[in-house]
Each structure stands twice: as C-alpha cells, then as structure tokens.
CSV table of C-alpha atoms in Angstrom, one decimal:
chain,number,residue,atom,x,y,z
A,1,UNK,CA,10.7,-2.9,5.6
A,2,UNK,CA,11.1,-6.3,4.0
A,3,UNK,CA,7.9,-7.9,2.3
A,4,UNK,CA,8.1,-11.4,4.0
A,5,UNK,CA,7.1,-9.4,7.4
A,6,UNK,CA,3.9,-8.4,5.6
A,7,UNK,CA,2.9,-11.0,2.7
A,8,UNK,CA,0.3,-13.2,3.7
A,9,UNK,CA,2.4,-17.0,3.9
A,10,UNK,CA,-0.7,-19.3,4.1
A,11,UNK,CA,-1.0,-19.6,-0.1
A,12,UNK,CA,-4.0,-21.2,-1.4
A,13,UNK,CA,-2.3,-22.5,-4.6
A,14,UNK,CA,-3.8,-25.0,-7.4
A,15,UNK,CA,-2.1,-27.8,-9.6
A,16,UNK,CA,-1.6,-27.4,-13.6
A,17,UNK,CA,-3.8,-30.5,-14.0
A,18,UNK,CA,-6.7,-29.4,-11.6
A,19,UNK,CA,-9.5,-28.1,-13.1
A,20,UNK,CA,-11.5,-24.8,-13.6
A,21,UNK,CA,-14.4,-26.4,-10.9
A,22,UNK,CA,-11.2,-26.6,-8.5
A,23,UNK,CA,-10.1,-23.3,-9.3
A,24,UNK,CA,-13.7,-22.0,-9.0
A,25,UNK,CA,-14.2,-23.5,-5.4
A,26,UNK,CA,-10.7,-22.5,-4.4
A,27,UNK,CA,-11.9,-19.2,-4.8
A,28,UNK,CA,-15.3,-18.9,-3.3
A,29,UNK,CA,-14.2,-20.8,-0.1
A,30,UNK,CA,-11.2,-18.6,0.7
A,31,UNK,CA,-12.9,-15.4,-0.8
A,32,UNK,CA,-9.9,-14.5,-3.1
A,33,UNK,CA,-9.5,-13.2,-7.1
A,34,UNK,CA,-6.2,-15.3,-7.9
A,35,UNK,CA,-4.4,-18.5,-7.6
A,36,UNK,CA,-0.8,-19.2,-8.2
A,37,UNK,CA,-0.4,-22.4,-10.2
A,38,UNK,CA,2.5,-25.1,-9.2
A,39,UNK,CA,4.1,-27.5,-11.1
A,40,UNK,CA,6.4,-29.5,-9.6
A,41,UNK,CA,6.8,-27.5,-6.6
A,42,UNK,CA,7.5,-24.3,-8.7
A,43,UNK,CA,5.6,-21.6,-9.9
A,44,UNK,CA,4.6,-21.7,-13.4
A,45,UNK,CA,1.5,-19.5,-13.8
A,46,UNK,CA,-1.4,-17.5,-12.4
A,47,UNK,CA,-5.2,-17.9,-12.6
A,48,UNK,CA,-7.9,-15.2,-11.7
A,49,UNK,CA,-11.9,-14.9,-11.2
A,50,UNK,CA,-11.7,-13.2,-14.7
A,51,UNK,CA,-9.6,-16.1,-16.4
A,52,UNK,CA,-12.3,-18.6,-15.4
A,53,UNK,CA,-14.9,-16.3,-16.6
A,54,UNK,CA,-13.3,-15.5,-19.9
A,55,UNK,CA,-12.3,-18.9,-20.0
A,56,UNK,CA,-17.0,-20.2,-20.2
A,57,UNK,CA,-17.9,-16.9,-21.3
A,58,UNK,CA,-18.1,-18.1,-24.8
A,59,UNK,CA,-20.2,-21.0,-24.3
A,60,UNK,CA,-22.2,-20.3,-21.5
A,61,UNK,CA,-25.1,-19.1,-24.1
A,62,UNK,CA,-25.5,-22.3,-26.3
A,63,UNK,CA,-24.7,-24.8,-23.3
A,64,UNK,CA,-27.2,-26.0,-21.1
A,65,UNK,CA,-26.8,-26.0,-17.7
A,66,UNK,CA,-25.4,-29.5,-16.9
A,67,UNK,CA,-23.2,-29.4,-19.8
A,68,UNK,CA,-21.2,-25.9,-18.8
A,69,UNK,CA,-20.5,-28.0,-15.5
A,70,UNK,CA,-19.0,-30.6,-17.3
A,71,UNK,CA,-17.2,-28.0,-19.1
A,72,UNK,CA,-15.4,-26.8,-16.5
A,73,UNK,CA,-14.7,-30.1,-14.8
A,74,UNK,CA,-13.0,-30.9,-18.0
A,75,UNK,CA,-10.8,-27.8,-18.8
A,76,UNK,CA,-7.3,-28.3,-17.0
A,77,UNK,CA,-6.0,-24.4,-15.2
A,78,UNK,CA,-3.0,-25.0,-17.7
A,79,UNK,CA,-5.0,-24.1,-20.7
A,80,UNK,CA,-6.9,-21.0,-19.3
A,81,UNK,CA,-3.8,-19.4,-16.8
A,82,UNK,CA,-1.6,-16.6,-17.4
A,83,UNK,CA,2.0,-18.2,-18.1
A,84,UNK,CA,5.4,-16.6,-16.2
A,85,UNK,CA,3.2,-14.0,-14.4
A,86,UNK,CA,4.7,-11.6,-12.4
A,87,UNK,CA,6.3,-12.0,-9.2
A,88,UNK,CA,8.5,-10.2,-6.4
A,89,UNK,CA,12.2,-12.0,-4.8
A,90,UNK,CA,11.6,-12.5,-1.0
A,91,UNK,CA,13.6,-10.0,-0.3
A,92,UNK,CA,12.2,-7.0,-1.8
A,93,UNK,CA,11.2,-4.3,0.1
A,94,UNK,CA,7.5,-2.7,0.5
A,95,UNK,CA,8.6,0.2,-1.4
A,96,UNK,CA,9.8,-2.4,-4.5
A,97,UNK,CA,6.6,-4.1,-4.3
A,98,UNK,CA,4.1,-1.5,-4.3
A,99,UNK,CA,6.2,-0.2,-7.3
A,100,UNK,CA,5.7,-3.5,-9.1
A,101,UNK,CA,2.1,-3.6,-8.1
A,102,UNK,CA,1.5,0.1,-9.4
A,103,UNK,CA,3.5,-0.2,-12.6
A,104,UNK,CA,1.5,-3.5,-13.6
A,105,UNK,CA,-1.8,-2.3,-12.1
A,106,UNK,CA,-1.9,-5.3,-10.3
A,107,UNK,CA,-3.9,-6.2,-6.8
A,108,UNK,CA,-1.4,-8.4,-5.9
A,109,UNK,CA,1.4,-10.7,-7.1
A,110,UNK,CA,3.4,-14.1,-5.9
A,111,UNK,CA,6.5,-13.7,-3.7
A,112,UNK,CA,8.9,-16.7,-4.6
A,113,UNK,CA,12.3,-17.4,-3.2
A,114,UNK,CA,15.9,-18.1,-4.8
A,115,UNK,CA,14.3,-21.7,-6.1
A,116,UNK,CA,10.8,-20.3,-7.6
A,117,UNK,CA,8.9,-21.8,-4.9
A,118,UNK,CA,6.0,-19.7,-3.8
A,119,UNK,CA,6.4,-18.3,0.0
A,120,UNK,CA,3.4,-16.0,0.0
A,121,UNK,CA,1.7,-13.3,-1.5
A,122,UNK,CA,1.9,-9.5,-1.3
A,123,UNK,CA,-1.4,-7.4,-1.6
A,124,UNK,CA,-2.7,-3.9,-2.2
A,125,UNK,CA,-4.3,-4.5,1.3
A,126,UNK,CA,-1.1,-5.8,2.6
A,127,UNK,CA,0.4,-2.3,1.4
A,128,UNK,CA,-2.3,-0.3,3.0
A,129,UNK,CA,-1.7,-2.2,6.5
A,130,UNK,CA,2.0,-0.4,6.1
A,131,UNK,CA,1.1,2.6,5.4
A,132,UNK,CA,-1.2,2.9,8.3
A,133,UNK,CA,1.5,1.2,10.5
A,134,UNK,CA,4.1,3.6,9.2
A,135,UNK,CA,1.8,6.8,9.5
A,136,UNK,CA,0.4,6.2,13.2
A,137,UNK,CA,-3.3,7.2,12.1
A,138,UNK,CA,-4.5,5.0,14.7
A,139,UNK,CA,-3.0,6.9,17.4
A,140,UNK,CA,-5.2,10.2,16.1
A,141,UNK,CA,-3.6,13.4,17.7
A,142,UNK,CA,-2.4,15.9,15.4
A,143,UNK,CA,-1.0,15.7,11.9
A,144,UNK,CA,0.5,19.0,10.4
A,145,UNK,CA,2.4,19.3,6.6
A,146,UNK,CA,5.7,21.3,5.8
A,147,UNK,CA,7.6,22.1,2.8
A,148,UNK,CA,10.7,22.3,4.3
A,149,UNK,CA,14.4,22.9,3.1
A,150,UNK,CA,16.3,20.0,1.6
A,151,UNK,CA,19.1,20.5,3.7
A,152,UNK,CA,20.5,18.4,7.1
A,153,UNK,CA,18.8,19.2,10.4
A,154,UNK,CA,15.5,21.3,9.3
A,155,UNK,CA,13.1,18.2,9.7
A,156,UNK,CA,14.8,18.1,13.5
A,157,UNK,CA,14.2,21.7,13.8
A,158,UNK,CA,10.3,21.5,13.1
A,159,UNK,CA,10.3,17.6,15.1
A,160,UNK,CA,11.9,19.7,18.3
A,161,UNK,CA,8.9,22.0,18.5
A,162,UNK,CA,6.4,19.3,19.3
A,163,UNK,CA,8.6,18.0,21.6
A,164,UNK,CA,9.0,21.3,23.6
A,165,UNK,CA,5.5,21.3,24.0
A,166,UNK,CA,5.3,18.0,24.9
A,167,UNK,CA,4.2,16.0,22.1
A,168,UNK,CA,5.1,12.3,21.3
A,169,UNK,CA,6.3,12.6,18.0
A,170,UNK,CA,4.5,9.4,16.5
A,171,UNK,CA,5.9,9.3,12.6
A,172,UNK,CA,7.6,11.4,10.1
A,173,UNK,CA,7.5,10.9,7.0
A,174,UNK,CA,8.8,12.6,3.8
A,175,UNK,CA,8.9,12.9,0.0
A,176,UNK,CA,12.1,13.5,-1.9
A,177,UNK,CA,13.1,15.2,-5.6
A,178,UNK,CA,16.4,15.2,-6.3
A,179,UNK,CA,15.3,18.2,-8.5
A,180,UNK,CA,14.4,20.7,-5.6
A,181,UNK,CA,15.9,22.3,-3.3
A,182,UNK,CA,13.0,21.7,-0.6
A,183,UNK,CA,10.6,18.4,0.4
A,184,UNK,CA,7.2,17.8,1.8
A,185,UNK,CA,7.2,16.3,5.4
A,186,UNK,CA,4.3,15.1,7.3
A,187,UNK,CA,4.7,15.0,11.7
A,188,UNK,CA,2.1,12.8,13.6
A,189,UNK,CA,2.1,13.6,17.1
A,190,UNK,CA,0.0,12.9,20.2
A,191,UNK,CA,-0.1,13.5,23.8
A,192,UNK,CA,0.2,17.3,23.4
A,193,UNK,CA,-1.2,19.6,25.8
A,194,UNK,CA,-4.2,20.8,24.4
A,195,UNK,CA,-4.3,24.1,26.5
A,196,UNK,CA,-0.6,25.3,24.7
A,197,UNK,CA,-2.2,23.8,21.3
A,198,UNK,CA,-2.9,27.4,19.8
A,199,UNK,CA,0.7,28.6,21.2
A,200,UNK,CA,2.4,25.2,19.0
A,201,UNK,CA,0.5,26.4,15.8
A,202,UNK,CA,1.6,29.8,16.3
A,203,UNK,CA,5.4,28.4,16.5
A,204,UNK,CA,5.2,26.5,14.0
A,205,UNK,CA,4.1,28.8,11.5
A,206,UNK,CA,6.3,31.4,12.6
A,207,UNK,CA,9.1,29.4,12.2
A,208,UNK,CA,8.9,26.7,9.4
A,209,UNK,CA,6.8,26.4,6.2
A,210,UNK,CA,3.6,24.8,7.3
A,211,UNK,CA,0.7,23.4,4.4
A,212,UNK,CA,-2.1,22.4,7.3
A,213,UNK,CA,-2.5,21.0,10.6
A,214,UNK,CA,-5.3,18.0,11.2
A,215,UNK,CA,-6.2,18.1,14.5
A,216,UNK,CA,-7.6,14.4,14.8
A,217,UNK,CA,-9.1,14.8,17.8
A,218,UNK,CA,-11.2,17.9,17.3
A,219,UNK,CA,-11.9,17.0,13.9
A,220,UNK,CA,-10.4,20.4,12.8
A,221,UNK,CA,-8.3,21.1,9.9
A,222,UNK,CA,-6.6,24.6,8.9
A,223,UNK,CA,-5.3,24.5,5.2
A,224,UNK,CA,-3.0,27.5,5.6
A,225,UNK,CA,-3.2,30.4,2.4
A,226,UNK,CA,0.3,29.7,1.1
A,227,UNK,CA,-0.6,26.1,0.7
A,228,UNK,CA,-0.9,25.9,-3.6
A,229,UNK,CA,2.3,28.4,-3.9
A,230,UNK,CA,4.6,26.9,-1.3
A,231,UNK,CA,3.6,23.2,-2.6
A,232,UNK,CA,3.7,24.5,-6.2
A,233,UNK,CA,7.5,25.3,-6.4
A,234,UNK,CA,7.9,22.4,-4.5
A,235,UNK,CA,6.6,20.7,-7.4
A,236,UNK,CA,7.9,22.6,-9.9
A,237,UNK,CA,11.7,22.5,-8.7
C-alpha cells in the first residue's frame, strides 16, 4: 500500500520569511502541531507548537504583554525551525513510513517527490486509518489467533475452515521471523452461522494451533491455556 493513497495532500505550509504570529495562527486555525517550511518551492525545514514555544519561552517572564506580541511578529520561522527534517519519497510504502515514524518517534513527517517539493503529509492517524482498513474491525464478527507452521498452505488450511462453515473471510493478517519455524496469524471473519459457532471453535482447535477467538458480536473472548507456551517458542525461535 503506497503512502500517496493515505497522506493527507491539502498541506498547510509556511514561508522562511513569515513569522512566528503566522506560524502560530496557521496552527490554531487548522488545529495542527507542525508546518513544513518552503523556500523557493522546496522544502527546507520544519516548525512545531513546541518550536514556537521554546522559541518565547525565555522571554515571556520579563516581557510585557504587548511587547511578546511584537516579539513574535518580529522573529522570521527561519531562525526558530528545525533544518533538513525528516521526510518520506512519494513512493514509500505504509510499512516504510510507519517505520520512519517509529524509529524517529515522530507524529508525522513531510512526503516530498523526486524535486523536494512537498506533496502531503503522512500521520500516525493516517497509519491507524490502515490498520483498521487492513484488519476489517468495522465489520465485527469474529477474530481468532494461530501460531501456525511456517510452511506453504497451513494459513489456507485454517482460512478453509471458516469458509466450510460459511464464513466471509474478511482479513488475514500475519507476522513473520525468519528465525522460526512457525508465525502468528490473525483471521477476521463474518457472516458465520452462529448456530454451528461452537462446532467451528471445536475444529479449529482440533486441528490448528489457536491463541483466542474474539467473538465481536457477543462480546466474548476465550484466551485458550496454551496461549503463553505456544506464543513463547514462537518468540523464542
């Protein structure tokens, strides 16, 4: 999944020459924490809520009211931003981004194209709008784990008994280690016919390694008692 499906595109961006007031207002009225700040048409920096309150902090106790306004009407973004910030290609992938985003414990981070123009911005929010995409939580139904073997064909296996009950198989996702010999695999699936529900959980466990099943619907959850040893050597390789 690329980013530029997901980033926001509408980029509320300020000038190297405008000034911390214009930062500040920029902020309030579109309810953001950061500003990407253009020179030329490129990117050259960044500026947050917590520059521009670093940035008066230190005189906001000996300055009287009318003169921290002129303060900041006075101070240009290019002395207070943060200089070759971090940024993502247009063509990274969610998976790329969030990793940037987590390495750099960031909230969010400029997506530029091939000429270092700005094209939009990539969130933590805009991540969790994947994931919940990706997952089908909004379809509710029932979500069961398995630490299954890493080998072709077993997620098909466990996928195949939901459908011979006749459940809609809504996601699957899956972890990987190239270090064990087995992976955790999560099925979402709805539709199924509640009155062979105990039957499917019976199957299931009898023939694949199952953590848990969420029933969404019932609120239920059954955590099963191999859960910390069969996710343990998982773990452990």
């Amino acid at each position: 999944m690329l980013i530029k499906n997901w980033m926001s595109k509408d980029v509320v961006t300020v000038d190297v020459n405008d000034s911390m007031q214009d930062a500040t207002r920029l902020l309030k009225k579109h309810n953001i924490r950061g500003l990407p700040v253009i020179e030329n048409g490129k990117l050259v920096g960044i500026v947050t809520d917590r520059d521009l309150k670093r940035a008066s902090a230190s005189d906001a106790t000996t300055l009287e009211i009318h003169e921290l306004l002129y303060l900041i009407s006075k101070i240009k973004i290019k002395e207070i931003m943060t200089k070759d910030p971090i940024t993502i290609p247009v063509d990274s992938t969610i998976d790329e981004a969030a990793e940037v985003l987590l390495e750099n414990k960031l909230s969010g981070a400029p997506v530029i194209d091939d000429k270092g123009r700005v094209v939009g911005i990539i969130t933590q929010t805009d991540i969790f709008r994947v994931m919940v995409a990706l997952s089908g939580v909004r379809e509710k139904g029932i979500q069961a784990g398995f630490l299954l073997e890493n080998r072709p064909g077993s997620i098909k296996e466990v996928a195949d008994i939901f459908r011979k009950y006749n459940c809609r198989v809504v996601s699957i996702l899956s972890s990987y280690d190239v270090k064990s010999n087995y992976r955790h695999v999560y099925i979402r699936a709805c539709d199924c016919d509640r009155e062979n529900l105990e039957r499917l959980k019976a199957e299931l466990k009898e023939k694949s390694n199952m953590l848990y099943l969420m029933d969404q619907i019932e609120k239920k959850q059954e955590v099963y008692q191999d859960y910390e040893r069969l996710s343990g050597s998982w773990i452990t390789g």
